[in-house]
Amino acid sequence: MAKKRFAVLGNPVAHSRSPEIHQDFARQTGMELSYEKILVPTGKFREVATDFLALDGVGFNITLPCKGDAFAFVDHKSSSASKSRAVNTVSVDSNGQIHGDNTDGPGLVRDLVHNLNWKIEEQRILVLGAGGAVRGILWDLLQASPRYLHLYNRTLSKALVLTEQMADARMTAVDTGDLEDCYDLVINGTSAGLSGMVPRVPKKVLGKHSRCYDLVYGSGATVFNNWCSQINGCEVADGLGMLVEQAALSFHLWFSEEVHTGELISTLRKTGSS
Ligand code: NAP
């Protein structure tokens, strides 16, 4: 029997670790699948996605910058996808209807709460950045009942737009003067670290008990996490766990199977992640 065909679509996509993650899940559950990386030329998402499904594709993941295109492509959306206006997982039901989900936000919440044992409920949260990655996590963070969530971005207008879209009284877009001391949880969702920089934010936002999470991940500690550890010895974590957890949730959508993630996260960390 031919293996079920899955893929990740994006641009760039060569760096993606999704194939090895999903092959690990397939081994755990005794499934047979193929999982490819498909580069989407600019403006060609719909064409590439349609061809993939027409050629026996069962489901696929979407990475940057195509999550908005995937949102427009699907017939039905989960609430997380609707609220974040982003789709990272596509599946097709028995009637041929195309479903879009966003597992990034739930993946982050699972990593924070189950893997790291960090609290979200009743916490004072600061999120840095207002790009695609942050758009994908805000709704799920709010579902996990923080006391409030402040959104701070270099370009304030983008944070204001996201805040308006979320329409949740606990969330506020803040300017530098509104930032508070010692947030409980600080999440870096900017891409500053990719060019070796820390987003400009006053040190006072971090206290001794602040916990810091960088959505970026890499082979060593991220620039942002190094900065946080040096300021107050804050507890830090990077986004590798989120990557694996969002994949586990996609796998569950496709196969209704639960998988173990802890060992895989450790293995990926040892073998280097980009
Ligand atoms: P994006 O849409 O391009 O947005 C970039 C964001 O970073 C914007 O808010 C931008 O601010 C801000 N920024 C960039 N350089 C900055 C600097 N030097 N100082 C302060 N702010 C800066 O990118 P994205 O898709 O949101 O991705 C953000 C990061 O999340 C990436 O590093 C990506 O790898 C990571 N990510 C991780 C996962 C995971 O599974 N762990 C999933 C998705 C994304 P302006 O609005 O002012 O330009």
mmCIF file of C-alpha atoms and ligand atoms in Angstrom:
data_model
loop_
_atom_site.group_PDB
_atom_site.id
_atom_site.type_symbol
_atom_site.label_atom_id
_atom_site.label_comp_id
_atom_site.label_asym_id
_atom_site.label_seq_id
_atom_site.Cartn_x
_atom_site.Cartn_y
_atom_site.Cartn_z
ATOM 1 C CA MET A 1 0.000 0.000 0.000
ATOM 2 C CA ALA A 2 1.291 3.492 -0.872
ATOM 3 C CA LYS A 3 2.379 5.580 2.100
ATOM 4 C CA LYS A 4 0.060 8.434 3.072
ATOM 5 C CA ARG A 5 1.486 11.657 1.693
ATOM 6 C CA PHE A 6 2.090 14.737 3.895
ATOM 7 C CA ALA A 7 4.264 17.840 3.510
ATOM 8 C CA VAL A 8 5.257 21.227 4.823
ATOM 9 C CA LEU A 9 4.747 24.137 2.422
ATOM 10 C CA GLY A 10 6.645 27.412 2.802
ATOM 11 C CA ASN A 11 9.453 29.627 1.565
ATOM 12 C CA PRO A 12 12.145 29.024 2.681
ATOM 13 C CA VAL A 13 11.504 25.438 3.696
ATOM 14 C CA ALA A 14 14.849 23.644 3.381
ATOM 15 C CA HIS A 15 15.658 24.267 7.081
ATOM 16 C CA SER A 16 12.396 22.692 8.323
ATOM 17 C CA ARG A 17 12.635 19.890 10.872
ATOM 18 C CA SER A 18 9.003 18.890 10.400
ATOM 19 C CA PRO A 19 9.823 15.748 8.325
ATOM 20 C CA GLU A 20 11.991 14.228 11.076
ATOM 21 C CA ILE A 21 9.456 15.215 13.755
ATOM 22 C CA HIS A 22 6.542 13.584 11.901
ATOM 23 C CA GLN A 23 8.596 10.488 11.048
ATOM 24 C CA ASP A 24 9.316 10.102 14.756
ATOM 25 C CA PHE A 25 5.573 10.353 15.513
ATOM 26 C CA ALA A 26 4.873 7.807 12.751
ATOM 27 C CA ARG A 27 7.389 5.385 14.314
ATOM 28 C CA GLN A 28 5.783 5.845 17.740
ATOM 29 C CA THR A 29 2.307 5.035 16.422
ATOM 30 C CA GLY A 30 3.165 2.432 13.756
ATOM 31 C CA MET A 31 1.945 4.641 10.890
ATOM 32 C CA GLU A 32 3.467 4.661 7.418
ATOM 33 C CA LEU A 33 3.754 8.123 5.903
ATOM 34 C CA SER A 34 5.873 10.207 3.592
ATOM 35 C CA TYR A 35 6.510 13.828 4.587
ATOM 36 C CA GLU A 36 8.066 16.232 2.086
ATOM 37 C CA LYS A 37 9.314 19.816 2.115
ATOM 38 C CA ILE A 38 7.722 21.815 -0.698
ATOM 39 C CA LEU A 39 9.027 25.251 -1.640
ATOM 40 C CA VAL A 40 6.216 27.656 -2.577
ATOM 41 C CA PRO A 41 7.246 30.258 -5.185
ATOM 42 C CA THR A 42 5.986 33.767 -4.343
ATOM 43 C CA GLY A 43 2.256 34.117 -5.083
ATOM 44 C CA LYS A 44 1.821 30.418 -5.936
ATOM 45 C CA PHE A 45 0.426 28.986 -2.692
ATOM 46 C CA ARG A 46 -3.026 28.079 -4.014
ATOM 47 C CA GLU A 47 -1.567 26.354 -7.072
ATOM 48 C CA VAL A 48 0.994 24.354 -5.077
ATOM 49 C CA ALA A 49 -1.533 23.355 -2.383
ATOM 50 C CA THR A 50 -4.162 22.316 -4.963
ATOM 51 C CA ASP A 51 -1.610 20.202 -6.881
ATOM 52 C CA PHE A 52 -0.416 18.535 -3.688
ATOM 53 C CA LEU A 53 -3.938 17.512 -2.660
ATOM 54 C CA ALA A 54 -4.774 16.384 -6.219
ATOM 55 C CA LEU A 55 -1.728 14.094 -6.185
ATOM 56 C CA ASP A 56 -2.842 12.027 -3.171
ATOM 57 C CA GLY A 57 -1.787 14.558 -0.523
ATOM 58 C CA VAL A 58 -3.673 13.784 2.689
ATOM 59 C CA GLY A 59 -2.704 16.834 4.727
ATOM 60 C CA PHE A 60 0.016 19.427 5.087
ATOM 61 C CA ASN A 61 1.604 21.963 7.366
ATOM 62 C CA ILE A 62 2.274 25.545 6.389
ATOM 63 C CA THR A 63 5.233 27.614 7.470
ATOM 64 C CA LEU A 64 6.208 31.245 6.858
ATOM 65 C CA PRO A 65 5.209 33.251 4.921
ATOM 66 C CA CYS A 66 2.195 31.211 3.703
ATOM 67 C CA LYS A 67 -0.033 30.898 6.802
ATOM 68 C CA GLY A 68 -2.279 33.764 5.647
ATOM 69 C CA ASP A 69 -2.549 32.227 2.152
ATOM 70 C CA ALA A 70 -3.535 28.921 3.759
ATOM 71 C CA PHE A 71 -6.196 30.763 5.776
ATOM 72 C CA ALA A 72 -7.717 31.996 2.511
ATOM 73 C CA PHE A 73 -7.390 28.543 0.891
ATOM 74 C CA VAL A 74 -9.385 26.340 3.307
ATOM 75 C CA ASP A 75 -13.174 25.736 3.340
ATOM 76 C CA HIS A 76 -13.538 25.535 7.154
ATOM 77 C CA LYS A 77 -11.475 27.017 9.998
ATOM 78 C CA SER A 78 -11.058 26.132 13.661
ATOM 79 C CA SER A 79 -11.631 28.914 16.194
ATOM 80 C CA SER A 80 -7.884 29.245 16.794
ATOM 81 C CA ALA A 81 -7.323 29.676 13.033
ATOM 82 C CA SER A 82 -10.222 32.129 12.718
ATOM 83 C CA LYS A 83 -9.031 34.280 15.613
ATOM 84 C CA SER A 84 -5.390 34.302 14.498
ATOM 85 C CA ARG A 85 -6.237 34.537 10.792
ATOM 86 C CA ALA A 86 -3.510 31.966 10.183
ATOM 87 C CA VAL A 87 -3.560 28.293 9.245
ATOM 88 C CA ASN A 88 -0.596 25.986 9.860
ATOM 89 C CA THR A 89 -2.353 22.615 9.439
ATOM 90 C CA VAL A 90 -4.590 21.483 6.583
ATOM 91 C CA SER A 91 -6.586 18.270 6.471
ATOM 92 C CA VAL A 92 -9.256 16.947 4.125
ATOM 93 C CA ASP A 93 -12.371 15.166 5.407
ATOM 94 C CA SER A 94 -14.220 12.234 3.818
ATOM 95 C CA ASN A 95 -16.470 14.668 1.888
ATOM 96 C CA GLY A 96 -13.454 16.390 0.349
ATOM 97 C CA GLN A 97 -13.899 19.514 2.504
ATOM 98 C CA ILE A 98 -10.615 21.252 3.358
ATOM 99 C CA HIS A 99 -10.126 22.119 7.037
ATOM 100 C CA GLY A 100 -7.627 24.646 8.402
ATOM 101 C CA ASP A 101 -6.305 24.751 11.934
ATOM 102 C CA ASN A 102 -3.712 26.740 13.816
ATOM 103 C CA THR A 103 -1.720 24.559 16.223
ATOM 104 C CA ASP A 104 1.004 27.159 16.924
ATOM 105 C CA GLY A 105 -0.857 28.834 19.785
ATOM 106 C CA PRO A 106 -2.033 25.584 21.422
ATOM 107 C CA GLY A 107 1.504 24.192 20.880
ATOM 108 C CA LEU A 108 3.021 27.108 22.785
ATOM 109 C CA VAL A 109 0.504 26.741 25.621
ATOM 110 C CA ARG A 110 1.254 22.999 25.877
ATOM 111 C CA ASP A 111 4.987 23.643 26.011
ATOM 112 C CA LEU A 112 4.591 26.323 28.694
ATOM 113 C CA VAL A 113 2.116 24.481 30.879
ATOM 114 C CA HIS A 114 2.868 20.764 30.403
ATOM 115 C CA ASN A 115 6.558 20.621 29.487
ATOM 116 C CA LEU A 116 7.928 23.570 31.441
ATOM 117 C CA ASN A 117 5.333 23.571 34.202
ATOM 118 C CA TRP A 118 5.013 27.359 33.938
ATOM 119 C CA LYS A 119 1.731 29.044 34.813
ATOM 120 C CA ILE A 120 -0.320 31.203 32.463
ATOM 121 C CA GLU A 121 -3.448 31.481 34.589
ATOM 122 C CA GLU A 122 -3.572 34.768 36.533
ATOM 123 C CA GLN A 123 -0.113 35.742 35.263
ATOM 124 C CA ARG A 124 0.870 39.226 34.056
ATOM 125 C CA ILE A 125 2.197 38.602 30.563
ATOM 126 C CA LEU A 126 4.279 40.788 28.252
ATOM 127 C CA VAL A 127 4.487 39.730 24.590
ATOM 128 C CA LEU A 128 7.120 41.384 22.396
ATOM 129 C CA GLY A 129 6.467 41.694 18.650
ATOM 130 C CA ALA A 130 3.365 41.924 16.480
ATOM 131 C CA GLY A 131 4.217 39.863 13.392
ATOM 132 C CA GLY A 132 2.806 36.590 12.092
ATOM 133 C CA ALA A 133 4.162 34.454 14.946
ATOM 134 C CA VAL A 134 2.594 36.653 17.628
ATOM 135 C CA ARG A 135 -0.702 36.800 15.740
ATOM 136 C CA GLY A 136 -0.738 32.990 15.900
ATOM 137 C CA ILE A 137 -0.360 32.722 19.695
ATOM 138 C CA LEU A 138 -2.373 35.584 21.244
ATOM 139 C CA TRP A 139 -5.820 34.008 21.198
ATOM 140 C CA ASP A 140 -4.626 30.758 22.756
ATOM 141 C CA LEU A 141 -2.675 32.620 25.450
ATOM 142 C CA LEU A 142 -5.839 34.561 26.298
ATOM 143 C CA GLN A 143 -7.842 31.294 26.434
ATOM 144 C CA ALA A 144 -5.421 30.131 29.155
ATOM 145 C CA SER A 145 -6.704 32.906 31.493
ATOM 146 C CA PRO A 146 -3.818 35.302 32.172
ATOM 147 C CA ARG A 147 -4.584 38.225 34.510
ATOM 148 C CA TYR A 148 -3.679 40.494 31.579
ATOM 149 C CA LEU A 149 -1.499 40.580 28.488
ATOM 150 C CA HIS A 150 0.487 43.598 27.333
ATOM 151 C CA LEU A 151 1.603 43.658 23.705
ATOM 152 C CA TYR A 152 4.704 45.731 22.932
ATOM 153 C CA ASN A 153 6.113 46.190 19.432
ATOM 154 C CA ARG A 154 8.750 48.445 17.842
ATOM 155 C CA THR A 155 5.974 49.672 15.548
ATOM 156 C CA LEU A 156 3.113 50.428 17.944
ATOM 157 C CA SER A 157 0.477 50.670 15.199
ATOM 158 C CA LYS A 158 0.831 46.926 14.446
ATOM 159 C CA ALA A 159 0.299 46.055 18.113
ATOM 160 C CA LEU A 160 -2.811 48.255 18.127
ATOM 161 C CA VAL A 161 -4.225 46.437 15.090
ATOM 162 C CA LEU A 162 -3.700 43.009 16.682
ATOM 163 C CA THR A 163 -5.260 44.199 19.921
ATOM 164 C CA GLU A 164 -8.302 45.446 18.068
ATOM 165 C CA GLN A 165 -8.595 42.093 16.253
ATOM 166 C CA MET A 166 -8.411 40.067 19.472
ATOM 167 C CA ALA A 167 -11.034 42.302 21.114
ATOM 168 C CA ASP A 168 -10.310 41.056 24.635
ATOM 169 C CA ALA A 169 -10.473 43.457 27.597
ATOM 170 C CA ARG A 170 -7.453 41.749 29.215
ATOM 171 C CA MET A 171 -5.176 42.638 26.308
ATOM 172 C CA THR A 172 -3.630 46.091 25.726
ATOM 173 C CA ALA A 173 -1.096 47.388 23.207
ATOM 174 C CA VAL A 174 1.475 49.320 25.239
ATOM 175 C CA ASP A 175 4.039 51.993 24.421
ATOM 176 C CA THR A 176 7.385 52.268 26.244
ATOM 177 C CA GLY A 177 5.961 54.562 28.941
ATOM 178 C CA ASP A 178 3.201 52.080 29.805
ATOM 179 C CA LEU A 179 5.503 49.110 30.408
ATOM 180 C CA GLU A 180 5.350 47.764 33.955
ATOM 181 C CA ASP A 181 8.013 46.346 36.271
ATOM 182 C CA CYS A 182 8.634 42.622 36.654
ATOM 183 C CA TYR A 183 6.120 40.806 34.438
ATOM 184 C CA ASP A 184 5.527 37.160 35.414
ATOM 185 C CA LEU A 185 6.040 35.906 31.872
ATOM 186 C CA VAL A 186 7.806 37.656 28.985
ATOM 187 C CA ILE A 187 7.465 36.093 25.535
ATOM 188 C CA ASN A 188 9.745 37.258 22.743
ATOM 189 C CA GLY A 189 7.908 36.892 19.445
ATOM 190 C CA THR A 190 10.130 39.266 17.463
ATOM 191 C CA SER A 191 12.583 38.143 14.819
ATOM 192 C CA ALA A 192 15.310 40.450 16.232
ATOM 193 C CA GLY A 193 17.342 37.442 17.386
ATOM 194 C CA LEU A 194 17.706 36.185 13.820
ATOM 195 C CA SER A 195 20.020 39.170 13.230
ATOM 196 C CA GLY A 196 21.726 38.748 16.613
ATOM 197 C CA MET A 197 19.746 41.518 18.329
ATOM 198 C CA VAL A 198 17.596 41.842 21.437
ATOM 199 C CA PRO A 199 14.397 43.894 20.965
ATOM 200 C CA ARG A 200 14.723 47.280 22.690
ATOM 201 C CA VAL A 201 12.820 46.930 25.938
ATOM 202 C CA PRO A 202 13.687 48.386 29.354
ATOM 203 C CA LYS A 203 15.339 45.952 31.781
ATOM 204 C CA LYS A 204 12.760 46.785 34.448
ATOM 205 C CA VAL A 205 10.219 44.484 32.746
ATOM 206 C CA LEU A 206 12.219 41.563 34.133
ATOM 207 C CA GLY A 207 12.259 40.735 37.809
ATOM 208 C CA LYS A 208 13.936 37.870 39.683
ATOM 209 C CA HIS A 209 10.840 35.704 39.272
ATOM 210 C CA SER A 210 10.070 36.575 35.658
ATOM 211 C CA ARG A 211 10.074 33.670 33.232
ATOM 212 C CA CYS A 212 11.185 34.325 29.667
ATOM 213 C CA TYR A 213 10.251 32.385 26.547
ATOM 214 C CA ASP A 214 11.797 33.047 23.135
ATOM 215 C CA LEU A 215 9.770 31.758 20.162
ATOM 216 C CA VAL A 216 13.068 31.566 18.296
ATOM 217 C CA TYR A 217 15.135 28.406 18.730
ATOM 218 C CA GLY A 218 18.578 27.376 17.602
ATOM 219 C CA SER A 219 21.502 25.160 18.447
ATOM 220 C CA GLY A 220 22.487 27.166 21.553
ATOM 221 C CA ALA A 221 20.881 29.671 23.922
ATOM 222 C CA THR A 222 19.150 32.466 22.013
ATOM 223 C CA VAL A 223 20.389 36.069 22.211
ATOM 224 C CA PHE A 224 17.190 37.118 23.996
ATOM 225 C CA ASN A 225 17.414 34.319 26.549
ATOM 226 C CA ASN A 226 21.082 35.135 27.250
ATOM 227 C CA TRP A 227 20.068 38.744 27.861
ATOM 228 C CA CYS A 228 17.258 37.723 30.247
ATOM 229 C CA SER A 229 19.466 35.290 32.191
ATOM 230 C CA GLN A 230 22.156 37.935 32.623
ATOM 231 C CA ILE A 231 19.778 40.604 33.920
ATOM 232 C CA ASN A 232 18.190 38.793 36.805
ATOM 233 C CA GLY A 233 18.980 35.116 36.449
ATOM 234 C CA CYS A 234 15.507 34.659 34.995
ATOM 235 C CA GLU A 235 14.346 31.168 34.060
ATOM 236 C CA VAL A 236 14.352 30.888 30.254
ATOM 237 C CA ALA A 237 13.167 28.546 27.493
ATOM 238 C CA ASP A 238 13.275 28.645 23.703
ATOM 239 C CA GLY A 239 10.692 27.759 21.039
ATOM 240 C CA LEU A 240 11.878 24.231 20.200
ATOM 241 C CA GLY A 241 9.241 22.729 22.496
ATOM 242 C CA MET A 242 6.551 24.808 20.787
ATOM 243 C CA LEU A 243 7.732 23.531 17.398
ATOM 244 C CA VAL A 244 7.396 19.902 18.494
ATOM 245 C CA GLU A 245 4.092 20.450 20.327
ATOM 246 C CA GLN A 246 2.447 22.194 17.361
ATOM 247 C CA ALA A 247 3.541 19.233 15.218
ATOM 248 C CA ALA A 248 2.103 16.757 17.756
ATOM 249 C CA LEU A 249 -1.229 18.580 17.578
ATOM 250 C CA SER A 250 -1.163 18.482 13.749
ATOM 251 C CA PHE A 251 -0.436 14.734 13.911
ATOM 252 C CA HIS A 252 -3.406 14.308 16.230
ATOM 253 C CA LEU A 253 -5.668 16.176 13.793
ATOM 254 C CA TRP A 254 -4.598 13.841 10.984
ATOM 255 C CA PHE A 255 -4.514 10.491 12.825
ATOM 256 C CA SER A 256 -6.350 10.996 16.169
ATOM 257 C CA GLU A 257 -3.204 9.614 17.828
ATOM 258 C CA GLU A 258 -1.431 11.033 20.895
ATOM 259 C CA VAL A 259 2.363 11.017 20.745
ATOM 260 C CA HIS A 260 5.187 11.533 23.259
ATOM 261 C CA THR A 261 7.238 14.669 22.757
ATOM 262 C CA GLY A 262 9.733 14.919 25.651
ATOM 263 C CA GLU A 263 12.372 12.561 24.306
ATOM 264 C CA LEU A 264 12.102 13.990 20.797
ATOM 265 C CA ILE A 265 12.621 17.553 22.067
ATOM 266 C CA SER A 266 15.825 16.402 23.841
ATOM 267 C CA THR A 267 17.049 14.559 20.737
ATOM 268 C CA LEU A 268 16.403 17.528 18.444
ATOM 269 C CA ARG A 269 18.213 19.790 20.878
ATOM 270 C CA LYS A 270 21.254 17.480 20.894
ATOM 271 C CA THR A 271 21.329 17.105 17.123
ATOM 272 C CA GLY A 272 21.060 20.884 16.608
ATOM 273 C CA SER A 273 18.010 22.830 15.436
ATOM 274 C CA SER A 274 17.724 25.655 12.978
HETATM 275 P P1 NAP B 1 7.461 38.796 11.171
HETATM 276 O O1 NAP B 1 6.037 38.621 10.819
HETATM 277 O O2 NAP B 1 8.435 39.248 10.150
HETATM 278 O O3 NAP B 1 7.482 39.854 12.399
HETATM 279 C C1 NAP B 1 8.706 40.237 12.981
HETATM 280 C C2 NAP B 1 8.437 40.956 14.286
HETATM 281 O O4 NAP B 1 9.694 41.193 14.905
HETATM 282 C C3 NAP B 1 7.770 42.330 14.108
HETATM 283 O O5 NAP B 1 6.946 42.566 15.223
HETATM 284 C C4 NAP B 1 8.980 43.265 14.088
HETATM 285 O O6 NAP B 1 8.702 44.575 14.530
HETATM 286 C C5 NAP B 1 9.858 42.593 15.126
HETATM 287 N N1 NAP B 1 11.273 42.916 14.980
HETATM 288 C C6 NAP B 1 12.116 42.530 13.988
HETATM 289 N N2 NAP B 1 13.359 43.008 14.207
HETATM 290 C C7 NAP B 1 13.289 43.693 15.377
HETATM 291 C C8 NAP B 1 14.242 44.417 16.148
HETATM 292 N N3 NAP B 1 15.527 44.530 15.750
HETATM 293 N N4 NAP B 1 13.844 44.979 17.299
HETATM 294 C C9 NAP B 1 12.554 44.881 17.713
HETATM 295 N N5 NAP B 1 11.605 44.224 17.025
HETATM 296 C C10 NAP B 1 11.962 43.630 15.872
HETATM 297 O O7 NAP B 1 8.090 37.457 11.791
HETATM 298 P P2 NAP B 1 7.296 36.290 12.529
HETATM 299 O O8 NAP B 1 6.738 35.385 11.509
HETATM 300 O O9 NAP B 1 6.347 36.909 13.489
HETATM 301 O O10 NAP B 1 8.437 35.488 13.291
HETATM 302 C C11 NAP B 1 9.007 35.956 14.528
HETATM 303 C C12 NAP B 1 9.907 34.883 15.107
HETATM 304 O O11 NAP B 1 9.149 33.771 15.622
HETATM 305 C C13 NAP B 1 10.854 34.283 14.067
HETATM 306 O O12 NAP B 1 12.143 34.355 14.619
HETATM 307 C C14 NAP B 1 10.402 32.854 13.891
HETATM 308 O O13 NAP B 1 11.493 31.987 13.659
HETATM 309 C C15 NAP B 1 9.773 32.549 15.251
HETATM 310 N N6 NAP B 1 8.733 31.481 15.185
HETATM 311 C C16 NAP B 1 8.880 30.358 15.966
HETATM 312 C C17 NAP B 1 7.916 29.347 15.921
HETATM 313 C C18 NAP B 1 8.093 28.101 16.772
HETATM 314 O O14 NAP B 1 7.437 27.067 16.489
HETATM 315 N N7 NAP B 1 8.918 28.123 17.792
HETATM 316 C C19 NAP B 1 6.773 29.464 15.102
HETATM 317 C C20 NAP B 1 6.646 30.635 14.334
HETATM 318 C C21 NAP B 1 7.642 31.614 14.380
HETATM 319 P P3 NAP B 1 8.095 45.672 13.497
HETATM 320 O O15 NAP B 1 6.637 45.386 13.407
HETATM 321 O O16 NAP B 1 8.391 46.963 14.154
HETATM 322 O O17 NAP B 1 8.818 45.491 12.193
#
